CSV table of C-alpha atoms in Angstrom, one decimal:
chain,number,residue,atom,x,y,z
A,1,MET,CA,0.0,0.0,0.0
A,2,PRO,CA,1.4,3.5,-0.9
A,3,LEU,CA,2.5,5.1,2.3
A,4,LEU,CA,4.6,8.3,1.8
A,5,GLY,CA,4.6,10.6,-1.2
A,6,GLY,CA,3.2,7.9,-3.6
A,7,ILE,CA,6.6,6.3,-3.9
A,8,MET,CA,7.3,4.7,-0.5
A,9,PHE,CA,5.2,1.6,0.2
A,10,LEU,CA,4.3,-0.2,3.4
A,11,GLY,CA,6.2,-3.6,3.8
A,12,GLN,CA,9.1,-2.5,1.8
A,13,ALA,CA,12.6,-1.1,2.2
A,14,THR,CA,13.0,2.1,0.3
A,15,ILE,CA,16.1,4.3,-0.2
A,16,ILE,CA,15.9,8.0,-1.1
A,17,TYR,CA,19.2,9.5,-2.4
A,18,ALA,CA,19.5,13.3,-2.6
A,19,PRO,CA,22.2,16.0,-2.5
A,20,PRO,CA,22.6,17.8,0.9
A,21,ASN,CA,20.1,20.6,1.5
A,22,ALA,CA,17.7,19.4,-1.2
A,23,GLY,CA,14.8,19.3,1.3
A,24,LYS,CA,14.4,15.5,1.6
A,25,THR,CA,13.8,15.5,5.3
A,26,LEU,CA,11.3,18.3,5.0
A,27,LEU,CA,9.4,16.5,2.3
A,28,VAL,CA,9.4,13.2,4.2
A,29,ILE,CA,8.0,14.8,7.3
A,30,ARG,CA,5.3,16.4,5.3
A,31,PHE,CA,4.5,13.0,3.7
A,32,ILE,CA,4.3,11.6,7.3
A,33,GLN,CA,1.9,14.3,8.3
A,34,ASP,CA,-0.3,13.6,5.3
A,35,ALA,CA,-0.2,9.8,5.9
A,36,ILE,CA,-1.3,10.2,9.5
A,37,ASP,CA,-4.0,12.7,8.7
A,38,GLU,CA,-5.4,10.4,5.9
A,39,GLY,CA,-5.4,7.4,8.2
A,40,ARG,CA,-2.7,5.4,6.2
A,41,LEU,CA,-0.2,5.5,9.1
A,42,ASP,CA,-0.5,4.7,12.8
A,43,PRO,CA,1.6,7.4,14.4
A,44,ASN,CA,2.4,5.2,17.3
A,45,MET,CA,4.1,2.8,15.0
A,46,LEU,CA,6.3,5.5,13.3
A,47,PHE,CA,9.9,5.8,14.5
A,48,TYR,CA,12.0,8.5,12.9
A,49,ILE,CA,15.7,8.1,13.6
A,50,ASN,CA,17.2,11.6,13.2
A,51,ALA,CA,21.0,11.4,13.3
A,52,ASP,CA,21.8,14.2,10.9
A,53,ASP,CA,20.5,17.4,12.4
A,54,SER,CA,21.5,20.4,14.5
A,55,GLY,CA,20.1,20.9,18.0
A,56,LYS,CA,17.7,23.6,16.8
A,57,GLY,CA,16.6,21.4,13.8
A,58,LEU,CA,16.1,18.4,16.0
A,59,ALA,CA,13.9,20.4,18.5
A,60,GLU,CA,11.7,21.6,15.7
A,61,LYS,CA,11.2,18.2,14.3
A,62,VAL,CA,10.7,16.5,17.7
A,63,GLU,CA,7.9,19.0,18.5
A,64,ILE,CA,6.1,18.3,15.2
A,65,LEU,CA,6.3,14.6,15.6
A,66,GLU,CA,5.1,14.8,19.2
A,67,ILE,CA,2.1,16.7,18.0
A,68,LEU,CA,1.4,13.9,15.6
A,69,ASN,CA,1.9,11.3,18.4
A,70,ALA,CA,4.8,9.8,16.5
A,71,HIS,CA,8.3,9.0,17.7
A,72,MET,CA,11.6,10.6,17.0
A,73,LEU,CA,14.9,9.2,18.2
A,74,ALA,CA,18.3,10.9,18.0
A,75,PRO,CA,21.8,10.2,19.3
A,76,GLY,CA,21.8,11.4,22.9
A,77,LEU,CA,18.1,11.9,23.1
A,78,LYS,CA,16.6,9.9,26.0
A,79,GLY,CA,19.8,7.8,26.1
A,80,PHE,CA,19.6,6.5,22.4
A,81,LYS,CA,22.9,5.6,20.9
A,82,VAL,CA,23.7,5.0,17.2
A,83,ASN,CA,25.5,1.8,18.0
A,84,GLN,CA,22.2,0.4,19.5
A,85,PHE,CA,20.2,0.8,16.3
A,86,VAL,CA,21.1,-2.4,14.4
A,87,ASP,CA,20.6,-4.5,17.6
A,88,LYS,CA,17.2,-2.9,18.1
A,89,LEU,CA,16.2,-3.8,14.5
A,90,ILE,CA,17.4,-7.4,15.0
A,91,GLU,CA,15.5,-7.7,18.4
A,92,ALA,CA,12.3,-6.4,16.9
A,93,THR,CA,12.7,-8.8,14.0
A,94,GLN,CA,13.1,-11.7,16.4
A,95,ASN,CA,10.4,-10.9,18.9
A,96,GLY,CA,7.7,-9.9,16.4
A,97,THR,CA,7.4,-6.1,17.2
A,98,ALA,CA,8.7,-5.2,13.8
A,99,ARG,CA,5.3,-6.0,12.3
A,100,GLY,CA,3.4,-2.9,11.3
A,101,SER,CA,6.1,-0.5,12.3
A,102,VAL,CA,7.7,2.1,10.1
A,103,VAL,CA,11.3,3.1,10.7
A,104,ILE,CA,12.8,6.1,8.9
A,105,ILE,CA,16.6,6.4,8.9
A,106,ASP,CA,18.0,9.9,8.5
A,107,THR,CA,20.7,9.6,7.2
A,108,LEU,CA,22.0,6.1,6.3
A,109,LYS,CA,25.7,7.0,6.5
A,110,LYS,CA,25.4,7.5,10.3
A,111,PHE,CA,24.6,3.8,10.8
A,112,THR,CA,26.8,2.0,8.3
A,113,ASN,CA,29.9,2.7,6.2
A,114,LEU,CA,28.5,3.0,2.7
A,115,MET,CA,31.9,2.7,1.1
A,116,ASP,CA,32.6,-0.6,2.9
A,117,LYS,CA,31.0,-3.4,0.9
A,118,ALA,CA,30.8,-5.9,3.7
A,119,ARG,CA,29.4,-3.5,6.3
A,120,SER,CA,26.8,-2.1,3.7
A,121,SER,CA,25.8,-5.7,2.9
A,122,ASN,CA,25.4,-6.7,6.5
A,123,PHE,CA,23.3,-3.6,7.2
A,124,ALA,CA,21.1,-4.2,4.1
A,125,ASN,CA,20.5,-7.8,5.3
A,126,VAL,CA,19.3,-6.6,8.7
A,127,CYS,CA,16.9,-4.3,6.9
A,128,ARG,CA,15.7,-7.0,4.6
A,129,GLU,CA,15.0,-9.3,7.5
A,130,TYR,CA,13.1,-6.5,9.3
A,131,VAL,CA,10.9,-6.0,6.3
A,132,MET,CA,10.3,-9.8,6.0
A,133,ALA,CA,9.1,-9.7,9.5
A,134,GLY,CA,6.4,-7.2,8.6
A,135,GLY,CA,8.2,-3.9,9.1
A,136,THR,CA,8.8,-1.0,6.8
A,137,ILE,CA,12.2,0.7,6.3
A,138,ILE,CA,12.7,4.1,4.6
A,139,ALA,CA,16.3,5.3,4.5
A,140,LEU,CA,17.6,8.7,3.4
A,141,GLY,CA,21.0,8.9,1.8
A,142,HIS,CA,23.2,11.4,0.0
A,143,THR,CA,24.2,11.4,-3.6
A,144,ALA,CA,27.9,11.5,-4.7
A,145,LYS,CA,29.7,14.8,-5.5
A,146,ASN,CA,30.6,13.7,-9.0
A,147,ARG,CA,27.7,12.9,-11.4
A,148,ASN,CA,27.4,10.0,-13.8
A,149,ALA,CA,28.7,10.4,-17.3
A,150,ASP,CA,25.3,11.3,-18.6
A,151,GLY,CA,24.9,14.2,-16.0
A,152,THR,CA,22.5,12.3,-13.7
A,153,LEU,CA,23.1,12.2,-10.0
A,154,ARG,CA,25.0,9.2,-8.6
A,155,TYR,CA,24.2,7.5,-5.4
A,156,GLN,CA,26.8,7.5,-2.6
A,157,GLY,CA,28.5,4.2,-1.6
A,158,THR,CA,28.6,0.6,-2.9
A,159,THR,CA,25.7,-1.0,-4.8
A,160,ASP,CA,24.7,-3.3,-1.8
A,161,ILE,CA,21.9,-1.0,-0.4
A,162,LEU,CA,20.5,-0.4,-3.9
A,163,GLU,CA,20.5,-4.2,-4.6
A,164,ASP,CA,18.9,-5.4,-1.4
A,165,PHE,CA,16.3,-2.7,-1.0
A,166,ASP,CA,12.9,-2.9,-2.7
A,167,ALA,CA,12.8,0.6,-4.1
A,168,ALA,CA,15.1,3.4,-4.8
A,169,TYR,CA,14.6,7.1,-5.9
A,170,VAL,CA,16.9,9.9,-6.5
A,171,ALA,CA,15.6,13.3,-5.4
A,172,GLU,CA,17.1,16.3,-7.3
A,173,PRO,CA,16.3,20.0,-6.9
A,174,MET,CA,15.4,21.5,-10.3
A,175,MET,CA,16.8,24.8,-11.2
A,176,GLY,CA,14.1,27.5,-11.4
A,177,SER,CA,13.9,31.1,-12.4
A,178,PRO,CA,16.3,33.5,-10.6
A,179,GLY,CA,14.5,35.0,-7.6
A,180,ALA,CA,11.9,32.2,-7.6
A,181,SER,CA,10.3,31.7,-4.1
A,182,GLU,CA,9.9,27.9,-4.5
A,183,LYS,CA,12.2,24.9,-4.8
A,184,ILE,CA,11.0,22.0,-6.9
A,185,VAL,CA,12.4,18.6,-6.0
A,186,ARG,CA,12.0,15.8,-8.6
A,187,PHE,CA,12.1,12.1,-7.5
A,188,THR,CA,13.2,9.7,-10.2
A,189,GLN,CA,12.8,6.0,-9.8
A,190,GLN,CA,16.0,3.9,-9.9
A,191,LYS,CA,14.4,0.6,-8.8
A,192,SER,CA,11.0,-0.6,-7.8
A,193,ARG,CA,9.1,-3.8,-6.9
A,194,ALA,CA,5.7,-2.1,-6.8
A,195,ASP,CA,3.5,-0.2,-9.1
A,196,SER,CA,5.0,3.1,-8.2
A,197,PRO,CA,5.5,6.1,-10.5
A,198,GLN,CA,8.6,6.6,-12.5
A,199,GLU,CA,8.7,10.2,-11.5
A,200,VAL,CA,7.1,12.5,-9.1
A,201,ALA,CA,7.9,16.1,-7.9
A,202,TYR,CA,7.0,18.4,-5.0
A,203,ALA,CA,7.7,22.0,-4.3
A,204,TYR,CA,8.1,24.0,-1.1
A,205,SER,CA,8.6,27.7,-0.3
A,206,THR,CA,12.0,29.1,0.1
A,207,GLU,CA,10.8,32.6,1.3
A,208,GLN,CA,13.1,34.1,4.0
A,209,GLY,CA,11.8,34.1,7.6
A,210,LEU,CA,9.4,31.1,7.4
A,211,THR,CA,9.3,28.7,10.4
A,212,TYR,CA,9.9,25.0,9.8
A,213,ALA,CA,6.2,24.4,10.3
A,214,GLU,CA,5.4,27.1,7.7
A,215,LYS,CA,7.8,25.4,5.2
A,216,LEU,CA,6.0,22.1,5.8
A,217,ALA,CA,2.6,23.7,5.2
A,218,SER,CA,4.0,25.1,1.9
A,219,VAL,CA,4.8,21.7,0.4
A,220,ARG,CA,2.6,20.9,-2.6
A,221,PRO,CA,2.7,18.4,-5.5
A,222,VAL,CA,4.0,19.5,-8.9
A,223,TYR,CA,2.1,18.1,-11.8
A,224,ALA,CA,3.4,16.9,-15.1
A,225,GLU,CA,2.7,19.9,-17.3
A,226,GLU,CA,4.3,22.2,-14.7
A,227,LEU,CA,7.3,19.8,-14.4
A,228,GLU,CA,7.8,19.9,-18.1
A,229,PHE,CA,7.8,23.7,-18.2
A,230,SER,CA,10.2,23.8,-15.3
A,231,ALA,CA,12.5,21.3,-17.0
A,232,LEU,CA,12.6,23.4,-20.2
A,233,GLU,CA,13.4,26.5,-18.1
A,234,ALA,CA,16.1,24.7,-16.2
A,235,ASP,CA,17.7,23.4,-19.5
A,236,MET,CA,17.8,26.9,-20.8
A,237,LEU,CA,19.5,28.2,-17.6
A,238,ASP,CA,21.9,25.2,-17.6
A,239,ASP,CA,22.9,25.8,-21.2
A,240,ALA,CA,23.6,29.5,-20.5
A,241,LYS,CA,25.8,28.4,-17.6
A,242,VAL,CA,27.7,25.9,-19.8
A,243,ALA,CA,28.1,28.4,-22.6
A,244,ASP,CA,29.6,31.0,-20.2
A,245,ARG,CA,32.1,28.4,-19.0
A,246,ILE,CA,33.1,27.5,-22.6
A,247,ARG,CA,33.5,31.2,-23.4
A,248,ALA,CA,35.7,31.8,-20.3
A,249,LEU,CA,37.9,28.8,-21.3
A,250,ILE,CA,38.3,30.0,-24.8
A,251,PHE,CA,39.4,33.4,-23.4
A,252,GLY,CA,41.6,31.7,-20.9
A,253,GLY,CA,43.9,30.1,-23.3
A,254,MET,CA,42.1,26.9,-24.5
A,255,ALA,CA,41.0,28.3,-27.9
A,256,SER,CA,43.4,26.1,-29.8
A,257,SER,CA,43.2,23.0,-27.5
A,258,GLY,CA,40.7,21.1,-29.7
A,259,GLN,CA,37.1,20.1,-29.2
A,260,ASP,CA,37.8,17.0,-27.0
A,261,LYS,CA,40.1,18.8,-24.5
A,262,LEU,CA,37.7,21.8,-24.3
A,263,VAL,CA,34.8,19.5,-23.6
A,264,ARG,CA,36.7,17.7,-20.9
A,265,ALA,CA,37.8,21.0,-19.3
A,266,VAL,CA,34.2,22.2,-19.2
A,267,ALA,CA,33.1,19.0,-17.5
A,268,GLU,CA,36.0,18.5,-15.1
A,269,ASP,CA,34.2,20.0,-12.0
A,270,GLY,CA,31.6,17.2,-12.2
A,271,ASP,CA,28.5,19.5,-12.3
A,272,ILE,CA,28.4,19.4,-16.1
A,273,SER,CA,28.4,16.2,-18.1
A,274,ARG,CA,30.6,15.8,-21.2
A,275,SER,CA,27.5,15.2,-23.4
A,276,GLN,CA,25.9,18.5,-22.3
A,277,ALA,CA,29.2,20.3,-22.8
A,278,ARG,CA,29.6,18.9,-26.4
A,279,ARG,CA,25.9,19.7,-27.2
A,280,VAL,CA,26.3,23.3,-26.0
A,281,LEU,CA,29.6,23.7,-27.8
A,282,ASP,CA,28.1,22.5,-31.1
A,283,ARG,CA,24.9,24.5,-30.6
A,284,TYR,CA,26.6,27.9,-30.4
A,285,THR,CA,29.3,27.3,-33.0
A,286,GLY,CA,28.9,29.3,-36.1
A,287,GLU,CA,29.5,32.6,-37.9
A,288,ASP,CA,26.2,34.5,-37.0
A,289,PRO,CA,26.8,36.7,-33.9
A,290,ASP,CA,23.0,36.9,-33.3
A,291,LYS,CA,22.8,33.1,-33.0
A,292,HIS,CA,26.2,31.9,-32.2
A,293,ARG,CA,28.8,32.6,-29.5
A,294,TRP,CA,32.0,31.4,-31.1
A,295,SER,CA,33.3,30.3,-34.5
A,296,VAL,CA,35.7,27.5,-35.3
A,297,GLN,CA,38.4,27.0,-37.8
A,298,LYS,CA,39.7,23.5,-38.6
A,299,GLY,CA,43.5,23.1,-39.0
A,300,ASP,CA,45.9,20.2,-39.5
A,301,ARG,CA,44.4,16.8,-38.8
A,302,GLY,CA,41.0,18.3,-38.1
A,303,LYS,CA,42.1,20.2,-35.0
A,304,ARG,CA,39.7,22.9,-34.1
A,305,THR,CA,40.5,26.5,-33.0
A,306,TYR,CA,37.7,28.5,-31.4
A,307,THR,CA,37.2,32.2,-31.5
A,308,VAL,CA,34.6,34.1,-29.4
A,309,LEU,CA,32.2,36.1,-31.5
A,310,ARG,CA,31.4,39.7,-30.6
A,311,LYS,CA,28.2,41.3,-31.7
A,312,PRO,CA,28.8,44.4,-33.9
A,313,GLN,CA,28.2,47.7,-32.1
A,314,VAL,CA,25.2,49.6,-33.3
A,315,GLU,CA,26.3,53.0,-34.4
A,316,GLN,CA,24.7,56.0,-32.6
A,317,GLY,CA,21.6,57.2,-34.3
A,318,GLU,CA,20.8,53.9,-36.1
């Protein structure tokens, strides 16, 4: 049965990967509120393990979950310790108290070494047994700093969690218009064992001065047509950023380095894929200053030399 946000199901182990500060915790807590209000979740069976927050942030979230009659645990809160967590999962699996419970782990790296294959595998097995005993696991993890070759976000750690969990989504903030007062976060399916959507998106307000409760109240679903428009807008902004980087590199001494080296230089920071860099480079190559941003001349052995185009100055009075 769908439990949270239409992508996290009861009786499954789900992992949500997202960059830091994407808003994944905010969105998950709002999903919890909605599930409790709609009667899909028994608050007394919800255990939110918060191991990735400041003192102020923890206090805000504890208050919200207490109002909902749900439970939040954190290192140092009421004697809870991180090293107790796996033992508690095993104990609940063995004594039957896992059944019907929902455990949210925020974030996963606080409870296992994601870069260690053996430890990740052992932790995933514990979660699998918990789910087989009737529980639900939802884990929040971070994406890696460097993206995949196609520009998509890459999950952090070994493949063990992804392989042993039932479902996995990557949550990515979408670039919006400068000055926009909302952040849109798109969840893209990486793996699923249920009839869950390939993609969903939610937005929340980023206005200054809002309390955490007010930000929670601002969360709303983003529908397909709006998402398509936002994606088009984001692509245009991303292309402009890539074009500016190419232009700077040409000015900076790479005009005669050739196409391949220029593309690699554009993508070396990891936030721009080589395919996107090559696409933008080709798109703005030409001789018309109104449409193009640089021209190219082919030399020996096909080596390309780029020259930045300048729009002709309009004479005064024209």
